[in-house]
PDB file of C-alpha atoms in Angstrom:
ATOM      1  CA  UNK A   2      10.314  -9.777 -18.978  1.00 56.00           C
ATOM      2  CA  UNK A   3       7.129  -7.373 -19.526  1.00 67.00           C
ATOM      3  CA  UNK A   4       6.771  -4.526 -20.758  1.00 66.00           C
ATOM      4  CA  UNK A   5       7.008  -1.178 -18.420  1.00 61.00           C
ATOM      5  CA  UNK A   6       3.431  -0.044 -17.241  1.00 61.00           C
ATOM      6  CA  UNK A   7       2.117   3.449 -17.828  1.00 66.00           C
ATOM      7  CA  UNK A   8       2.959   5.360 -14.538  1.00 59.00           C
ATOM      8  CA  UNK A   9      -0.172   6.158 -12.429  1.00 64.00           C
ATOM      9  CA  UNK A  10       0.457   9.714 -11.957  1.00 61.00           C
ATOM     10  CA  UNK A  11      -3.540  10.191  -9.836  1.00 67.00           C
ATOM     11  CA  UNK A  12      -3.505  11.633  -7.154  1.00 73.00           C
ATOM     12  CA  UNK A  13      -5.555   9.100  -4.469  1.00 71.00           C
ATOM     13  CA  UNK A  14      -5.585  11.195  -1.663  1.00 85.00           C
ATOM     14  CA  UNK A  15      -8.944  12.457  -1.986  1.00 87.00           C
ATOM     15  CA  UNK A  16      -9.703   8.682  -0.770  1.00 91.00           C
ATOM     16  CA  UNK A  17      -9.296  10.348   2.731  1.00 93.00           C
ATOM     17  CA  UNK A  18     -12.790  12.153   2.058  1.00 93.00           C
ATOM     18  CA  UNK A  19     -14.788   9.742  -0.182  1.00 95.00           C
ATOM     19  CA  UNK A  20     -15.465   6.587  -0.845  1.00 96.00           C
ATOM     20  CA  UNK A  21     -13.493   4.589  -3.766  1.00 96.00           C
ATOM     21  CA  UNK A  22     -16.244   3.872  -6.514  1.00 96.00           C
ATOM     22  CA  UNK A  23     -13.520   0.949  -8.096  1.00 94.00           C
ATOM     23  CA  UNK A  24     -12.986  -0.949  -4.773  1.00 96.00           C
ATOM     24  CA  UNK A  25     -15.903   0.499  -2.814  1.00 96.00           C
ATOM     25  CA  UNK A  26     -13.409   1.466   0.040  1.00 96.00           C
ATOM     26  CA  UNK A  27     -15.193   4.116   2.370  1.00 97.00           C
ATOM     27  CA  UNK A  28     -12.649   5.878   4.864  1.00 96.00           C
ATOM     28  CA  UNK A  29     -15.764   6.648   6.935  1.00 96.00           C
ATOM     29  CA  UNK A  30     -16.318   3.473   7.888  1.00 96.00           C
ATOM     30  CA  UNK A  31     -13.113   2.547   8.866  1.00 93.00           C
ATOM     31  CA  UNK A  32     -10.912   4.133  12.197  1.00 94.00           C
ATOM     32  CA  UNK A  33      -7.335   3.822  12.834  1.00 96.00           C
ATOM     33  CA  UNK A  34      -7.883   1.057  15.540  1.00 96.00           C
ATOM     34  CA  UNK A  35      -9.371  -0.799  12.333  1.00 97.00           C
ATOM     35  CA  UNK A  36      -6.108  -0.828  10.470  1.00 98.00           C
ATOM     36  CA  UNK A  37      -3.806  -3.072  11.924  1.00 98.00           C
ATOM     37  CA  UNK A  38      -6.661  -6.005  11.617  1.00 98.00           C
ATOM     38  CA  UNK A  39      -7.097  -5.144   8.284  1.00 98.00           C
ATOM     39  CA  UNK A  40      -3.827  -5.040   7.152  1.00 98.00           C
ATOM     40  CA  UNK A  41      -3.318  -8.460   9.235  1.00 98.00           C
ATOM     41  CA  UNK A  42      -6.548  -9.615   6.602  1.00 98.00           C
ATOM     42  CA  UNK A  43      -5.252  -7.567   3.469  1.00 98.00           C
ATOM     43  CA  UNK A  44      -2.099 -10.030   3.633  1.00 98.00           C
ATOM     44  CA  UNK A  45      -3.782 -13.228   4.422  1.00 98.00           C
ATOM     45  CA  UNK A  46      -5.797 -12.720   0.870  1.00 98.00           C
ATOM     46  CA  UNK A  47      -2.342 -11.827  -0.836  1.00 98.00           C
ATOM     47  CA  UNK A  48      -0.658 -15.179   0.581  1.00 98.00           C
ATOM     48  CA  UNK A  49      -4.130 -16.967  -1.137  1.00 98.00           C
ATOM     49  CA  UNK A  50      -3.555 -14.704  -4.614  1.00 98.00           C
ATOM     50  CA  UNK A  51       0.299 -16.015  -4.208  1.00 98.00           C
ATOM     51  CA  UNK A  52      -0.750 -19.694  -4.674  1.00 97.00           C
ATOM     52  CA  UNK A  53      -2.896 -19.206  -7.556  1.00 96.00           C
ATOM     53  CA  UNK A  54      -1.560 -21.244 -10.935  1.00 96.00           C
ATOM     54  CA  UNK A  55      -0.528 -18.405 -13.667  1.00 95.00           C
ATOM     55  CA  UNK A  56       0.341 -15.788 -10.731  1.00 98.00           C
ATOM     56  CA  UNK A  57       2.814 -14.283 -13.052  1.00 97.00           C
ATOM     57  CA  UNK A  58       0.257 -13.949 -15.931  1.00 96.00           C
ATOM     58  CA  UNK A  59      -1.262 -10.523 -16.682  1.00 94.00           C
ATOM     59  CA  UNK A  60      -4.271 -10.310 -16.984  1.00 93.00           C
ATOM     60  CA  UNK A  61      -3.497  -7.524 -19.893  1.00 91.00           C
ATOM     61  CA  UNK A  62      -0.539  -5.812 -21.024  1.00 87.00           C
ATOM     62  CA  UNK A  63      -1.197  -2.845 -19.302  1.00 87.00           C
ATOM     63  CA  UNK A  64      -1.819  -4.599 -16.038  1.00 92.00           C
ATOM     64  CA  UNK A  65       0.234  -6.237 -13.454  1.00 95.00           C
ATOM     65  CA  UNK A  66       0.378  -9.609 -12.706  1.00 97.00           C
ATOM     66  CA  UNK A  67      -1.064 -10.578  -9.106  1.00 98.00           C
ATOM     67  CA  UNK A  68       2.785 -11.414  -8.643  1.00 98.00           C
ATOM     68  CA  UNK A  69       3.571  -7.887  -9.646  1.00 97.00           C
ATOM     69  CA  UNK A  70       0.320  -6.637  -7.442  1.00 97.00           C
ATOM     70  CA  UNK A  71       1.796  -8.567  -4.547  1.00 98.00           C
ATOM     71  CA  UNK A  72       5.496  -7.041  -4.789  1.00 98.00           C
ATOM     72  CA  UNK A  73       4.302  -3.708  -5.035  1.00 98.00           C
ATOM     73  CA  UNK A  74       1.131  -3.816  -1.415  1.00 98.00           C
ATOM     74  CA  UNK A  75       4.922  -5.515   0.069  1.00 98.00           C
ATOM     75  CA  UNK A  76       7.044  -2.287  -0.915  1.00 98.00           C
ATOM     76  CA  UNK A  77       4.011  -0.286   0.070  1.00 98.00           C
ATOM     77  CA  UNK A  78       3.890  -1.726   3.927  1.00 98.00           C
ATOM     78  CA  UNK A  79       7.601  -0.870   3.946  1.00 98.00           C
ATOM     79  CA  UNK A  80       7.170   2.525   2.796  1.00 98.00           C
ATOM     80  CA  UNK A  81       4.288   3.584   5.041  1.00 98.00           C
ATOM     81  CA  UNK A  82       6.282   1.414   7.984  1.00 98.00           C
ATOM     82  CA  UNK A  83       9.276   4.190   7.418  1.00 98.00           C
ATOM     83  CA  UNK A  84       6.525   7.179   7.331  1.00 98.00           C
ATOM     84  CA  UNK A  85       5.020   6.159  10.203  1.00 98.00           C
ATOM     85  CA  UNK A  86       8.121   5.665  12.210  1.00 98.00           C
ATOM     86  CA  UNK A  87       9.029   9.313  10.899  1.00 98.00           C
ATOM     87  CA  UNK A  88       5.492  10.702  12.281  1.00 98.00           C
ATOM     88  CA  UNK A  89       5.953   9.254  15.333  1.00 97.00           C
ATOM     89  CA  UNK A  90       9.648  10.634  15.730  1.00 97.00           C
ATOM     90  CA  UNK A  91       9.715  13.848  14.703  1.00 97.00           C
ATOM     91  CA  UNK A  92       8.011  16.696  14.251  1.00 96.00           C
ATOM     92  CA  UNK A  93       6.112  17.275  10.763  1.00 97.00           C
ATOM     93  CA  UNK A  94       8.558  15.134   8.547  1.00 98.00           C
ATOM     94  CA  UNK A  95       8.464  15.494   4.687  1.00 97.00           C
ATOM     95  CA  UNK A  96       8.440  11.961   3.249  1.00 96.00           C
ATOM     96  CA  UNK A  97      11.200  11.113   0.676  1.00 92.00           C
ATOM     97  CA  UNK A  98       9.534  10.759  -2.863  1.00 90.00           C
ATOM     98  CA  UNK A  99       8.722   6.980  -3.962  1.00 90.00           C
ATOM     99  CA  UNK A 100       8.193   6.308  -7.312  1.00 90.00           C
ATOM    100  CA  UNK A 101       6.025   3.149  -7.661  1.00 90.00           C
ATOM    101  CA  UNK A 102       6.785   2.761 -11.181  1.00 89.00           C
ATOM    102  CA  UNK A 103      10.031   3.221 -10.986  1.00 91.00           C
ATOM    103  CA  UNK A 104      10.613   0.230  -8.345  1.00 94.00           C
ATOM    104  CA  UNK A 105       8.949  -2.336  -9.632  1.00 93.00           C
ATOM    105  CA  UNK A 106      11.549  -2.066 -12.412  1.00 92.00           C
ATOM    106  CA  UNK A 107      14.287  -1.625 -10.044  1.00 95.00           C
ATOM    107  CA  UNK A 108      13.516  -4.825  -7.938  1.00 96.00           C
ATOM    108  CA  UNK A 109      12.273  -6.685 -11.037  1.00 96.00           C
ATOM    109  CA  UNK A 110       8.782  -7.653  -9.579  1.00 97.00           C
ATOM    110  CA  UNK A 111       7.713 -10.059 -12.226  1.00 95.00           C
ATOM    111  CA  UNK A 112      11.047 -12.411 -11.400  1.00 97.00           C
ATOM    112  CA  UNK A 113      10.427 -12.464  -7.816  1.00 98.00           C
ATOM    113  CA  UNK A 114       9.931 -15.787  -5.940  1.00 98.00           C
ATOM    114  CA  UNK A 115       6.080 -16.147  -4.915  1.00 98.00           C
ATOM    115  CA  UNK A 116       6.818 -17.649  -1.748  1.00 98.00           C
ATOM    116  CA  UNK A 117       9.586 -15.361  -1.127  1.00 98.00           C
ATOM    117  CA  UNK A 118       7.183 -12.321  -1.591  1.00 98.00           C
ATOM    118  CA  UNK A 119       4.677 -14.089   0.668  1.00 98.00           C
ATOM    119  CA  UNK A 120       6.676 -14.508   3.418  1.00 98.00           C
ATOM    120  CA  UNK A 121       7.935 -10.560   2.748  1.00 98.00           C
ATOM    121  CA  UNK A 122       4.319  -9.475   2.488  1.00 98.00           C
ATOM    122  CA  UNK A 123       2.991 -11.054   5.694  1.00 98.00           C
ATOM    123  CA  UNK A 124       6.013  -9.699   7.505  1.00 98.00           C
ATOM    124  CA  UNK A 125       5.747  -6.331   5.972  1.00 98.00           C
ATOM    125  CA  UNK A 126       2.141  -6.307   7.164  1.00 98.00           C
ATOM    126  CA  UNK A 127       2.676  -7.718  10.371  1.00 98.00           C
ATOM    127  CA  UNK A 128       5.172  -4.220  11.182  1.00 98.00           C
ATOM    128  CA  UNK A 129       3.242  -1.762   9.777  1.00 98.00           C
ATOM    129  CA  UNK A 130       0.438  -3.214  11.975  1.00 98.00           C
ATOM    130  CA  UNK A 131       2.725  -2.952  14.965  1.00 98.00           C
ATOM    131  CA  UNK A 132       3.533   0.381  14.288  1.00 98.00           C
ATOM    132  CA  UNK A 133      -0.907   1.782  13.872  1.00 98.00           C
ATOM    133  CA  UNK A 134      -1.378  -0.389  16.715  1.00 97.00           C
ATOM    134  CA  UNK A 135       1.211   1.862  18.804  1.00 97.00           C
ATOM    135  CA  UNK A 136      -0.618   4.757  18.015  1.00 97.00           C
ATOM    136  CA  UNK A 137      -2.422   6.469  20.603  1.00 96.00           C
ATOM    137  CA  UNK A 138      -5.403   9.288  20.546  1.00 95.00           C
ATOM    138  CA  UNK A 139      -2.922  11.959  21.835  1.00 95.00           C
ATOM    139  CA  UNK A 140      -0.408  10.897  18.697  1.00 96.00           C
ATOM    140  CA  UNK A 141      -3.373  10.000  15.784  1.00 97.00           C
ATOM    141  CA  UNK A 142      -3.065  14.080  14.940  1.00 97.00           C
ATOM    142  CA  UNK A 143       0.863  14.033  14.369  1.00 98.00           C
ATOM    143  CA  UNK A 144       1.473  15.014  10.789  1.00 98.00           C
ATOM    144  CA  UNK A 145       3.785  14.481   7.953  1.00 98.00           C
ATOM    145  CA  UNK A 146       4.134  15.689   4.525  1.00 96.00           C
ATOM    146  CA  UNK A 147       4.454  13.872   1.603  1.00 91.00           C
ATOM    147  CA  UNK A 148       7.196  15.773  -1.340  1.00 87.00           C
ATOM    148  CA  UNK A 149       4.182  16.991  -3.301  1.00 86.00           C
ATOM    149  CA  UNK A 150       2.871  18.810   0.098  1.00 88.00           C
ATOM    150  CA  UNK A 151       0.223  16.918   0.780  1.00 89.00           C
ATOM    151  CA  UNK A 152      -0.302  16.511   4.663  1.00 95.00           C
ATOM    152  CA  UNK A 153      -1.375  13.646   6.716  1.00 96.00           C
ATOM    153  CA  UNK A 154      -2.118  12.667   9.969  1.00 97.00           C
ATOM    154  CA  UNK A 155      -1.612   9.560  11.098  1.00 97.00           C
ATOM    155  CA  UNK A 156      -5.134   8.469  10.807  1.00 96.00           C
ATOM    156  CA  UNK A 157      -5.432   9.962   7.620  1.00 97.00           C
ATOM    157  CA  UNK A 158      -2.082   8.104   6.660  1.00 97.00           C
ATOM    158  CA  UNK A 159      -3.285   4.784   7.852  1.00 97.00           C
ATOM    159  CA  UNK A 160      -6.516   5.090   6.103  1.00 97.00           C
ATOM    160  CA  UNK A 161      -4.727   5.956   2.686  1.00 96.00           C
ATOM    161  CA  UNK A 162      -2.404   3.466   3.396  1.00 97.00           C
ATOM    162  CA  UNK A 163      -5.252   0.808   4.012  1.00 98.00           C
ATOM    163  CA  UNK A 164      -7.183   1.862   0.750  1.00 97.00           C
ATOM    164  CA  UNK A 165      -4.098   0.931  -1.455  1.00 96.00           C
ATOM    165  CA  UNK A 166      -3.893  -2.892  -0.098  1.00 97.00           C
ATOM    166  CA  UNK A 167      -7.376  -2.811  -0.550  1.00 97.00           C
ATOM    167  CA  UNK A 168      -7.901  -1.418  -4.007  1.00 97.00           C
ATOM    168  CA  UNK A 169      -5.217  -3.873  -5.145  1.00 97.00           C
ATOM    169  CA  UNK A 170      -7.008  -6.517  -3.178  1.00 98.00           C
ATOM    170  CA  UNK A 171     -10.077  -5.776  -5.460  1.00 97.00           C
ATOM    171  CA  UNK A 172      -7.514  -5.478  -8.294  1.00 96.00           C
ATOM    172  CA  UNK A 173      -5.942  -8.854  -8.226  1.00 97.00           C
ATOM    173  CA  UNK A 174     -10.111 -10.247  -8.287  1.00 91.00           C
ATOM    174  CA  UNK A 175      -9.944 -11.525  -4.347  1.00 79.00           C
TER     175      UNK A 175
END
């Protein structure tokens, strides 16, 4: 089993504003119409990555596998499905507190099944992308708050949302 990785304690959100220099993701030329299709395309790469010999293998010790990368852009659709679902339901929720770090021990991402994790991705995907495409221009402004305080909108949430798959795309080399 590998080793723990160092937790990423950044704070991303200021990929809202600015272009990504790592991945080259630029929230200005994206909308929120944009998101479901590119979540839809995100997880079409991933299910490539998944059949890759040495998917397990990392690349470093201090870097996940694209097995590991793959577990964690599933958990993320799941998470961003439930904030979503909380924007849309109620009025200015404050998002439990997910530890990234902390799952992929809990669920053991390096063990998981490839195909299984495929199959969970695309799905995954395919509800979040449900859930943007729902969105309307009288709801895009709802908010939500994340534990730390920082606010979104849903825009702004799908857009943050859409640079993680993406920077992980760019991180697994697809």
């Amino acid at each position: 089993m590998p080793q723990p990785l160092e937790p990423d304690t950044k704070d991303w959100t200021w990929v809202i504003d600015r272009a990504c220099p790592e991945c080259g993701f630029d929230p200005h030329a994206q909308s929120l119409a944009d998101v479901p299709r590119l979540l839809h395309d995100t997880a079409m790469v991933f299910s490539q990555v998944l059949r890759r010999p040495g998917v397990r293998e990392r690349p470093a010790p201090e870097t996940w596998s694209p097995l590991e990368y793959a577990c964690h852009v599933r958990d993320v659709h799941r998470i961003f499905g439930e904030r979503v679902e909380l924007i849309l339901s109620q009025d200015v929720p404050v998002f439990a507190n997910w530890d990234q770090d902390q799952a992929a021990i809990d669920a053991a991402y390096a063990d998981q099944d490839p195909a299984v994790v495929d199959l969970d991705l695309i799905e995954a995907a395919g509800h979040v992308a449900g859930l943007y495409s729902t969105v309307t221009p009288q709801t895009a402004g709802r908010r939500g708050l994340r534990s730390n305080g920082s606010e979104f909108t849903l825009e702004t949430l799908g857009l943050y949302h859409l640079h993680d798959v993406v920077h992980h795309v760019h991180d697994v080399g697809a």
